[in-house]
C-alpha positions as a LaTeX table, in Angstrom:
\begin{tabular}{lrrr}
\hline
Residue & $x$ (\AA) & $y$ (\AA) & $z$ (\AA) \\
\hline
Lys1 & 0.00 & 0.00 & 0.00 \\
Ala2 & 2.84 & 2.37 & 0.86 \\
Leu3 & 4.46 & 1.75 & $-2.53$ \\
Glu4 & 1.16 & 2.50 & $-4.30$ \\
Asn5 & 0.99 & 5.84 & $-2.51$ \\
Ile6 & 4.58 & 6.58 & $-3.48$ \\
Leu7 & 3.89 & 5.80 & $-7.13$ \\
His8 & 1.12 & 8.41 & $-7.20$ \\
Asp9 & 3.10 & 11.03 & $-5.30$ \\
Lys10 & 4.46 & 13.70 & $-7.68$ \\
Gln11 & 7.14 & 14.87 & $-5.27$ \\
Asn12 & 10.76 & 13.85 & $-5.83$ \\
Phe13 & 12.22 & 11.34 & $-3.40$ \\
Ile14 & 14.86 & 8.69 & $-2.92$ \\
Leu15 & 13.66 & 5.25 & $-1.84$ \\
Val16 & 16.39 & 3.35 & 0.01 \\
Leu17 & 15.92 & $-0.43$ & 0.23 \\
Pro18 & 17.74 & $-3.04$ & 2.34 \\
Ser19 & 19.68 & $-5.31$ & 0.01 \\
Ser20 & 18.58 & $-8.35$ & 2.06 \\
Lys21 & 14.98 & $-7.82$ & 0.86 \\
Pro22 & 15.14 & $-6.98$ & $-2.84$ \\
Met23 & 12.19 & $-5.24$ & $-4.43$ \\
Pro24 & 10.32 & $-7.20$ & $-7.13$ \\
Ala25 & 11.57 & $-6.26$ & $-10.59$ \\
Ser26 & 8.09 & $-5.19$ & $-11.74$ \\
Thr27 & 7.67 & $-2.74$ & $-8.86$ \\
Lys28 & 11.17 & $-1.35$ & $-9.29$ \\
His29 & 10.55 & $-0.85$ & $-13.02$ \\
Ser30 & 7.33 & 1.04 & $-12.25$ \\
Leu31 & 9.14 & 3.32 & $-9.84$ \\
Leu32 & 11.94 & 4.00 & $-12.30$ \\
Gly33 & 9.43 & 4.61 & $-15.07$ \\
Ala34 & 7.86 & 7.31 & $-12.94$ \\
Gly35 & 11.22 & 9.08 & $-12.85$ \\
Asn36 & 12.06 & 8.07 & $-9.30$ \\
Val37 & 15.33 & 6.89 & $-7.84$ \\
Val38 & 15.69 & 3.42 & $-6.33$ \\
Ile39 & 18.94 & 2.33 & $-4.69$ \\
Asp40 & 20.03 & $-0.51$ & $-2.42$ \\
Leu41 & 21.07 & 0.12 & 1.15 \\
Asn42 & 24.83 & $-0.25$ & 0.89 \\
Thr43 & 27.55 & 2.27 & 1.60 \\
Asp44 & 28.83 & 2.68 & $-1.95$ \\
Ala45 & 25.39 & 3.20 & $-3.50$ \\
Val46 & 24.28 & 5.68 & $-0.85$ \\
Glu47 & 27.49 & 7.70 & $-1.03$ \\
Glu48 & 27.33 & 7.78 & $-4.83$ \\
Lys49 & 23.74 & 9.05 & $-4.83$ \\
Ile50 & 24.46 & 11.66 & $-2.15$ \\
Ser51 & 27.45 & 12.85 & $-4.17$ \\
Glu52 & 25.30 & 13.12 & $-7.31$ \\
Phe53 & 22.76 & 15.42 & $-5.67$ \\
Ser54 & 25.16 & 17.42 & $-3.47$ \\
Asn55 & 27.44 & 18.37 & $-6.38$ \\
Leu56 & 24.76 & 19.90 & $-8.58$ \\
His57 & 25.57 & 23.19 & $-10.28$ \\
Ser58 & 23.39 & 25.82 & $-11.91$ \\
Val59 & 23.85 & 27.51 & $-15.28$ \\
Leu60 & 21.86 & 30.56 & $-14.20$ \\
Ser61 & 23.35 & 33.67 & $-12.64$ \\
Glu62 & 21.71 & 35.39 & $-9.66$ \\
Ser63 & 19.89 & 37.64 & $-12.14$ \\
Gly64 & 18.45 & 34.57 & $-13.89$ \\
Lys65 & 20.55 & 34.84 & $-17.06$ \\
Ile66 & 22.28 & 31.84 & $-18.60$ \\
Gln67 & 26.00 & 31.60 & $-17.89$ \\
Ser68 & 27.90 & 29.69 & $-20.56$ \\
Ile69 & 29.74 & 26.88 & $-18.80$ \\
Ala70 & 32.53 & 26.33 & $-21.30$ \\
Pro71 & 35.77 & 28.36 & $-21.13$ \\
Pro72 & 36.34 & 30.71 & $-24.09$ \\
Asn73 & 37.49 & 29.04 & $-27.33$ \\
Thr74 & 36.57 & 25.54 & $-26.15$ \\
Pro75 & 35.79 & 23.34 & $-29.19$ \\
Trp76 & 32.89 & 20.90 & $-29.18$ \\
Ser77 & 35.36 & 18.03 & $-29.36$ \\
Lys78 & 36.51 & 18.89 & $-25.82$ \\
Ile79 & 33.01 & 18.75 & $-24.33$ \\
Ser80 & 31.25 & 15.67 & $-22.97$ \\
Ile81 & 27.76 & 15.17 & $-21.55$ \\
Thr82 & 27.23 & 11.97 & $-19.58$ \\
Phe83 & 23.85 & 10.91 & $-18.18$ \\
Ile84 & 24.19 & 9.63 & $-14.62$ \\
Ser85 & 20.41 & 9.45 & $-14.05$ \\
Arg86 & 17.26 & 10.37 & $-15.96$ \\
Asp87 & 17.41 & 13.98 & $-14.84$ \\
Thr88 & 21.10 & 14.53 & $-14.13$ \\
Val89 & 24.11 & 14.85 & $-16.40$ \\
Ser90 & 27.81 & 15.16 & $-15.74$ \\
Ile91 & 29.39 & 17.76 & $-18.01$ \\
Lys92 & 33.09 & 18.12 & $-18.69$ \\
Cys93 & 34.56 & 21.03 & $-20.63$ \\
Gly94 & 38.19 & 20.81 & $-21.69$ \\
Asp95 & 40.54 & 20.34 & $-18.76$ \\
Gln96 & 37.99 & 21.50 & $-16.18$ \\
Pro97 & 36.71 & 18.96 & $-13.63$ \\
Ala98 & 33.37 & 17.39 & $-14.53$ \\
Gln99 & 30.34 & 18.97 & $-12.86$ \\
Asn100 & 26.80 & 17.67 & $-12.37$ \\
Tyr101 & 23.75 & 19.54 & $-13.66$ \\
Glu102 & 20.10 & 18.69 & $-13.12$ \\
Arg103 & 17.69 & 18.97 & $-16.05$ \\
Val104 & 15.52 & 21.59 & $-14.34$ \\
Gln105 & 18.59 & 23.81 & $-13.94$ \\
Ile106 & 19.19 & 23.94 & $-17.71$ \\
Pro107 & 16.91 & 26.30 & $-19.68$ \\
Gly108 & 15.08 & 24.66 & $-22.57$ \\
Met109 & 15.38 & 21.15 & $-21.16$ \\
Phe110 & 12.03 & 21.09 & $-19.37$ \\
Ile111 & 8.44 & 22.23 & $-19.77$ \\
Gly112 & 5.68 & 22.58 & $-17.21$ \\
Gly113 & 4.66 & 24.51 & $-14.16$ \\
Glu114 & 6.19 & 25.16 & $-10.77$ \\
Thr115 & 5.31 & 21.80 & $-9.22$ \\
Tyr116 & 6.14 & 19.45 & $-12.10$ \\
Lys117 & 8.58 & 20.06 & $-14.92$ \\
Lys118 & 8.36 & 17.43 & $-17.64$ \\
Pro119 & 11.44 & 16.78 & $-19.80$ \\
Ser120 & 11.23 & 18.68 & $-23.09$ \\
Asp121 & 11.71 & 17.06 & $-26.50$ \\
Arg122 & 15.23 & 18.53 & $-26.47$ \\
Trp123 & 16.06 & 16.56 & $-23.33$ \\
Phe124 & 14.56 & 13.37 & $-24.74$ \\
Leu125 & 16.59 & 13.79 & $-27.94$ \\
Leu126 & 19.76 & 14.36 & $-25.92$ \\
Met127 & 18.90 & 11.23 & $-23.96$ \\
Ala128 & 18.39 & 9.31 & $-27.24$ \\
Phe129 & 21.88 & 10.25 & $-28.43$ \\
Ala130 & 23.25 & 8.94 & $-25.12$ \\
Gln131 & 21.27 & 5.69 & $-25.31$ \\
Lys132 & 21.49 & 4.87 & $-29.03$ \\
Gly133 & 24.49 & 6.93 & $-30.16$ \\
Pro134 & 27.02 & 8.15 & $-30.78$ \\
Tyr135 & 25.11 & 8.87 & $-34.03$ \\
Leu136 & 21.42 & 8.71 & $-34.92$ \\
Ser137 & 19.93 & 7.82 & $-38.28$ \\
Arg138 & 16.76 & 9.10 & $-39.94$ \\
Asn139 & 15.12 & 5.85 & $-38.87$ \\
Asp140 & 16.14 & 6.51 & $-35.27$ \\
Phe141 & 14.48 & 9.92 & $-35.49$ \\
Asp142 & 11.32 & 8.30 & $-36.89$ \\
Gln143 & 11.19 & 5.97 & $-33.88$ \\
Ile144 & 11.98 & 8.70 & $-31.36$ \\
Phe145 & 9.41 & 11.23 & $-32.58$ \\
Leu146 & 6.87 & 8.76 & $-34.02$ \\
His147 & 6.62 & 10.62 & $-37.31$ \\
Thr148 & 8.55 & 10.89 & $-40.59$ \\
Asn149 & 8.20 & 14.63 & $-41.18$ \\
Arg150 & 11.81 & 15.53 & $-42.03$ \\
Lys151 & 11.21 & 19.26 & $-41.73$ \\
Ala152 & 9.78 & 18.84 & $-38.25$ \\
Gln153 & 12.61 & 16.49 & $-37.25$ \\
Asp154 & 15.22 & 18.97 & $-38.45$ \\
Gln155 & 13.46 & 21.66 & $-36.43$ \\
Gln156 & 13.56 & 19.50 & $-33.30$ \\
Lys157 & 17.26 & 18.81 & $-33.86$ \\
Arg158 & 17.83 & 22.54 & $-34.40$ \\
Gln159 & 16.13 & 23.35 & $-31.10$ \\
Leu160 & 18.47 & 21.01 & $-29.25$ \\
Ser161 & 21.47 & 22.47 & $-31.09$ \\
Asn162 & 20.43 & 26.01 & $-30.17$ \\
Ala163 & 20.00 & 25.04 & $-26.52$ \\
Leu164 & 23.48 & 23.49 & $-26.46$ \\
Lys165 & 25.01 & 26.53 & $-28.19$ \\
Glu166 & 23.46 & 28.78 & $-25.56$ \\
Leu167 & 24.51 & 26.52 & $-22.69$ \\
Phe168 & 28.16 & 26.31 & $-23.76$ \\
Gly169 & 28.52 & 29.69 & $-25.45$ \\
Ile170 & 29.76 & 28.18 & $-28.73$ \\
Asn171 & 28.48 & 29.51 & $-32.07$ \\
Ser172 & 29.26 & 26.53 & $-34.32$ \\
Gln173 & 26.79 & 23.67 & $-34.73$ \\
Pro174 & 27.01 & 20.93 & $-32.05$ \\
Ile175 & 25.01 & 18.41 & $-34.13$ \\
Val176 & 25.38 & 18.16 & $-37.89$ \\
Phe177 & 23.65 & 15.98 & $-40.48$ \\
Cys178 & 26.04 & 14.07 & $-42.71$ \\
Arg179 & 24.30 & 13.63 & $-46.06$ \\
Lys180 & 26.78 & 11.00 & $-47.21$ \\
Asp181 & 26.12 & 8.70 & $-44.25$ \\
Lys182 & 22.60 & 10.03 & $-43.60$ \\
Leu183 & 23.46 & 10.32 & $-39.92$ \\
Tyr184 & 23.06 & 13.03 & $-37.28$ \\
Lys185 & 26.53 & 13.40 & $-35.78$ \\
Pro186 & 27.17 & 15.27 & $-32.52$ \\
Gln187 & 30.46 & 17.17 & $-32.49$ \\
Leu188 & 30.63 & 16.62 & $-28.74$ \\
Thr189 & 30.50 & 13.38 & $-26.75$ \\
Ile190 & 27.03 & 12.39 & $-25.49$ \\
Ser191 & 26.99 & 9.18 & $-23.44$ \\
Arg192 & 25.54 & 7.43 & $-20.39$ \\
Asn193 & 27.16 & 6.01 & $-17.28$ \\
Asn194 & 26.04 & 2.37 & $-16.88$ \\
Ile195 & 22.38 & 3.31 & $-17.01$ \\
Asp196 & 19.62 & 2.14 & $-19.34$ \\
Leu197 & 17.66 & 5.19 & $-20.50$ \\
Ser198 & 15.15 & 3.22 & $-22.59$ \\
Pro199 & 12.31 & 3.15 & $-19.99$ \\
Trp200 & 12.43 & 6.94 & $-19.73$ \\
Leu201 & 12.65 & 7.49 & $-23.47$ \\
Asn202 & 9.34 & 5.68 & $-23.72$ \\
Glu203 & 7.76 & 8.43 & $-21.59$ \\
Met204 & 8.24 & 10.99 & $-24.36$ \\
His205 & 4.77 & 10.48 & $-25.83$ \\
Glu206 & 2.85 & 9.81 & $-22.63$ \\
\hline
\end{tabular}
C-alpha cells in the first residue's frame, strides 16, 4: 500500500531499500518509469547518490541569465555530456573537472509549471543520443518522434542544437547531419554512465 501511494506522489524522493529484501523487478521498473530513484542500502550506492545530488551546479546567474559553462574558445570536441540518471548529467569542458547539472537547472530542457517540470523534446533527444548513439539515423528519429516529417525532425534537432550553443557559449553547430552517411553526428561526446535510459525514453509520448 505504501508503494502504491509513493507511485502516485508527484514529489521527488529517494527510496532506500535493504539489500537483504530486494524489491520485485516489476515494482522497481514502475518506480523507475515514474522518474524516481531506487537504490540498495549499501555504503557505496548511498554515497554515490548523495554525491550526485550534493554536487549539482546551476547555469543561471543570480539575475536569472544563462551563464555559458565552457571556457572561451573551447571546441565541441573537448566537451562531454554523460547521463548519470534520468534527470542529471555530468558535463566536462576541456581540462575543467566534470560537474553535475540537473535537467531543471538547464533552460530549454524542461516544460511545465512550478510543481512538475516534464522533460522537453530537447532533453529526450539528448537522452536518445546517449542511449542509441554516438550517431542517430533518420530511422532513429522516426522511432523517437513517431513521425517521418523531415522538416519537423530537423526543427527539433535545431532546437536542441540552439539550446546546447546557448549553454556552452559556442556559435558553431554541435550536431550536424552528414548527407553522405545520412546520420546526425554530434560534435561533442554524449553518453551514459552504466544506465539504461530506454524506460524513460518511452515516456516521451505519454
